[in-house]
Coordinates of C-alpha atoms and ligand atoms in Angstrom, one line a residue:
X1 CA 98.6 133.2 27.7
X2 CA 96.8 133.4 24.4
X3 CA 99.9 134.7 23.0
X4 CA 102.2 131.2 23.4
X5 CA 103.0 129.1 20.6
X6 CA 103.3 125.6 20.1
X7 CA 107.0 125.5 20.7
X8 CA 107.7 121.9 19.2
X9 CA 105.5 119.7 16.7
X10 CA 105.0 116.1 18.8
X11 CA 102.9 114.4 15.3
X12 CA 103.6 116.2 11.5
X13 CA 100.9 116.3 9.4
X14 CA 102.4 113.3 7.4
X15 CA 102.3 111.1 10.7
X16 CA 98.6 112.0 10.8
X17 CA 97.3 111.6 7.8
X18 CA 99.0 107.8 7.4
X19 CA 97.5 107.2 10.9
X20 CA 94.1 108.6 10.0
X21 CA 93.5 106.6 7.2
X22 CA 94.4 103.6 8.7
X23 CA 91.6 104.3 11.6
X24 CA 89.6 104.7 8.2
X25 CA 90.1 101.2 7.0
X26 CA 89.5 99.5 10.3
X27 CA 86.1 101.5 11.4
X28 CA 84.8 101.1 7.8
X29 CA 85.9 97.2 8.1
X30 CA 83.8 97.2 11.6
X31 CA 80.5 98.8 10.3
X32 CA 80.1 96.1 7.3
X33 CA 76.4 98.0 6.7
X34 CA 77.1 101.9 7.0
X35 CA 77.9 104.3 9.7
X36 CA 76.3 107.2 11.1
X37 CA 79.1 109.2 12.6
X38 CA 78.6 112.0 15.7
X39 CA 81.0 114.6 15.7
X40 CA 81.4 116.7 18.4
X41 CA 82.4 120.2 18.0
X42 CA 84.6 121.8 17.7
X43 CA 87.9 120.1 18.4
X44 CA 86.9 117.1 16.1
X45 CA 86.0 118.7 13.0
X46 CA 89.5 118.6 10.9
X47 CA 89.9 114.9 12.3
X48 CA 86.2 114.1 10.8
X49 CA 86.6 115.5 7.4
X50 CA 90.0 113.6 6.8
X51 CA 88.4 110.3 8.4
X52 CA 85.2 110.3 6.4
X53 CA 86.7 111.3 3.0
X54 CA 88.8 107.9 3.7
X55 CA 85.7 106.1 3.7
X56 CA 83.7 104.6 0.9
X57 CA 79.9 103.5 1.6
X58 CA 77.0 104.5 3.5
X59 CA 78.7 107.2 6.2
X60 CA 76.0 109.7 7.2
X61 CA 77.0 112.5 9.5
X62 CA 75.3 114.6 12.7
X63 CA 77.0 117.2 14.9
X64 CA 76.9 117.7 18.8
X65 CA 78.1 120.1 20.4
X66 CA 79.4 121.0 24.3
X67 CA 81.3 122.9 26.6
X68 CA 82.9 121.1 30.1
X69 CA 83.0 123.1 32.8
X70 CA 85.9 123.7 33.8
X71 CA 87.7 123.5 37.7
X72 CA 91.1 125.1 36.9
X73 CA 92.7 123.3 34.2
X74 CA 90.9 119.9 34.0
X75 CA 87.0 119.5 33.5
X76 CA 84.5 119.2 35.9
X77 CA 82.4 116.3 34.1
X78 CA 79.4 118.3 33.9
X79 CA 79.0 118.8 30.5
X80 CA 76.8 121.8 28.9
X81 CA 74.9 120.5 25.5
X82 CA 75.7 123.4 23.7
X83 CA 74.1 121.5 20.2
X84 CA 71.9 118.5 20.3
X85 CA 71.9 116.2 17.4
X86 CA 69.5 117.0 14.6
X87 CA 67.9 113.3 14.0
X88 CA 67.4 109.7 16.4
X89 CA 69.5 107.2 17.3
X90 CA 67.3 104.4 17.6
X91 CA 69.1 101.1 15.9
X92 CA 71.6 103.0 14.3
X93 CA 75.4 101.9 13.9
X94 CA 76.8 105.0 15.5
X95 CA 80.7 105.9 16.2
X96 CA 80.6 109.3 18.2
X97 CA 84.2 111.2 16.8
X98 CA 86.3 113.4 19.4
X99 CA 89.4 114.8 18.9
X100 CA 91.0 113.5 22.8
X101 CA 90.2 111.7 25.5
X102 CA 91.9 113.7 28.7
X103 CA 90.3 112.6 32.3
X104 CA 87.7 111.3 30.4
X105 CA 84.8 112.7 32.2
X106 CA 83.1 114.4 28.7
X107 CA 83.4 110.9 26.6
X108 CA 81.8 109.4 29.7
X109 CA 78.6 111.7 29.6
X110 CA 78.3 112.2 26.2
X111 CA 78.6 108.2 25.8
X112 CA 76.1 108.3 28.7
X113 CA 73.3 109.9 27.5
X114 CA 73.6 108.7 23.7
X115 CA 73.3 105.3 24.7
X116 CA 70.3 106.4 26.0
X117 CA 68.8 106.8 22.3
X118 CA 69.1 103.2 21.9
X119 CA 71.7 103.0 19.2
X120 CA 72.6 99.5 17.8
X121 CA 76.0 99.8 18.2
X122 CA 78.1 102.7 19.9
X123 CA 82.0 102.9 19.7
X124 CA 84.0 106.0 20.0
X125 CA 87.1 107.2 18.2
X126 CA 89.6 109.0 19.5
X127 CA 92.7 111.0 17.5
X128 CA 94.8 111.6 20.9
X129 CA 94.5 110.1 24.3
X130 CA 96.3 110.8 27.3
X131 CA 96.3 107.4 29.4
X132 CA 97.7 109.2 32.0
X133 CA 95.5 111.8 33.2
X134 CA 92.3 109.6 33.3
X135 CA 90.0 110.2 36.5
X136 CA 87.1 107.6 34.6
X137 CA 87.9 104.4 32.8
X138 CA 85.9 105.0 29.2
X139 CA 86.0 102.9 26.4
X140 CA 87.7 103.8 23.1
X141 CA 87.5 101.5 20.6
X142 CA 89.9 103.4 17.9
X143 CA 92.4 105.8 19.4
X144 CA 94.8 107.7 17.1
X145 CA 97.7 108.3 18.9
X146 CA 98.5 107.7 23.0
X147 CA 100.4 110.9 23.8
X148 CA 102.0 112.3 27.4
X149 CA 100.7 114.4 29.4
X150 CA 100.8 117.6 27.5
X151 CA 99.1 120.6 26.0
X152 CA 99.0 120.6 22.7
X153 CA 97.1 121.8 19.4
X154 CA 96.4 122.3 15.8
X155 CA 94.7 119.9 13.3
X156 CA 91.3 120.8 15.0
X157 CA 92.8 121.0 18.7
X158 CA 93.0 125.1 20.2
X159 CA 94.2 126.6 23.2
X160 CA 92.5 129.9 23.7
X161 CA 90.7 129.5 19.9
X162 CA 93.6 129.3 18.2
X163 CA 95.7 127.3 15.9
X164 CA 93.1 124.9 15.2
X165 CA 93.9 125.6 11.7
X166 CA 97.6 123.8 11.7
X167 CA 97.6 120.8 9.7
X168 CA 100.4 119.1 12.7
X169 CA 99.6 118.7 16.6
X170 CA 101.9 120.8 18.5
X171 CA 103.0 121.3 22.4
X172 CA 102.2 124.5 24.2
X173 CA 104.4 124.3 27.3
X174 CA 103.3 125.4 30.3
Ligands
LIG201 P1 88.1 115.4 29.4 O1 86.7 115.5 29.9 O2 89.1 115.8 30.5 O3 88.5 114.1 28.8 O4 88.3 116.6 28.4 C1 88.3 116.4 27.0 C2 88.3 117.8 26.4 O5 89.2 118.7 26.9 C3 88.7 117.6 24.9 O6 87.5 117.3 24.1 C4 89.3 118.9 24.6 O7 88.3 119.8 24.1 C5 89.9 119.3 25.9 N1 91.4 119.0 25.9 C6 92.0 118.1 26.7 N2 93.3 118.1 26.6 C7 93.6 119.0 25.6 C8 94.8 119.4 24.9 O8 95.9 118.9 25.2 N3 94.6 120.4 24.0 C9 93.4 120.9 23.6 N4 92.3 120.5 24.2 C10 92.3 119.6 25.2
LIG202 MG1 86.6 118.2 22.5

C-alpha cells in the first residue's frame, strides 16, 4: 500500500496557486478588520502558508490539531484533539483552514466545538471537497476546488505520510 504512487496529477501546481490566491482576495475582502486563521494539522499546512502569504493586513495564526477515527476507509466522526488551540476565541473573526472536506463528519465537530468559544464570525475554507461522499451537510464558505470521488495527495495532502511534500494534487488509485 504505502508503496503506490499518484499515477496521474488531477490539479498542477500552476492551477493551485492561481486558485489559491484568488480564495486570498475574496477571504481578505470578507474580514474587512483582520483574521485570525485556525489551521488544522497536518493536511492544511502547505495550503495555509501559500493563502496567508497572499494576504496583506492583520492575519494572526493558531494551530489545531486531530486524528478521526477511522471505520475502514471513511471516518467515524469522533474526532481525537490531538492539539488544542494555544489562545481564545471569544469575538474573534475566525476562518478555521482544512485541506478537504470528505463525509464531512471532522469539519462538523471541529466547527462544533469552536463555535463553542464564542467567535464573532466562523467560516471555513476548504482547498478540495468531494460533494459526493458527504454523510453531513457542513458549511464551506470558500472551497478550492470540487473534485470526484478519489484518493488523492501532495501539496499538504498524504496517504500513508507521504507525498505531502508535492507541490501538485495527485490520484492514488485504488
Ligand atoms: P471527513 O471527516 O470524512 O470529511 O474527513 C476529512 C479528512 O480525511 C481530511 O481532513 C483528510 O485528512 C482525510 N481525507 C479525506 N479524503 C482524502 C484524500 O483524498 N486524500 C487525503 N486525505 C483525505
Ligand atoms: Mg485533514
Amino acid at each position: 500500500m504505502a508503496d503506490r504512487h499518484p499515477s496521474q496529477t488531477l490539479l498542477t501546481a500552476v492551477q493551485i496557486q492561481t486558485r489559491v490566491a484568488e480564495m486570498a482576495r475574496e477571504i481578505r475582502h470578507d474580514y474587512p478588520d483582520g483574521l485570525h486563521i485556525i489551521a488544522v494539522l497536518k493536511g492544511a499546512f502547505i495550503f495555509l502558508s501559500d493563502l496567508v502569504r497572499n494576504m496583506d493586513g492583520n492575519v494572526s495564526l493558531d494551530f489545531m490539531a486531530v486524528s478521526s477515527y477511522a471505520k475502514g476507509t471513511t471516518s467515524s466522526g469522533e474526532v481525537r484533539l490531538l492539539k488544542d488551540l494555544d489562545t481564545t476565541l471569544d469575538g474573534k473573526d475566525v476562518l478555521i483552514v482544512e485541506d478537504i472536506v470528505d463525509t464531512g463528519l471532522t469539519l462538523t465537530y471541529l466547527q462544533d466545538i469552536l463555535r463553542a468559544r464564542g467567535p464573532r464570525v466562523l467560516r471555513t475554507a476548504c482547498l478540495l471537497s468531494k460533494p459526493s461522499r458527504r454523510k453531513v451537510d457542513v458549511k464551506v464558505e470558500y472551497i478550492g476546488f470540487s473534485i470526484e470521488d478519489r484518493f488523492v495527495v501532495g501539496y499538504g495532502l498524504d496517504y500513508a505520510e507521504q507525498f505531502r511534500n508535492l507541490p501538485y494534487i495527485g490520484v492514488i488509485e485504488s
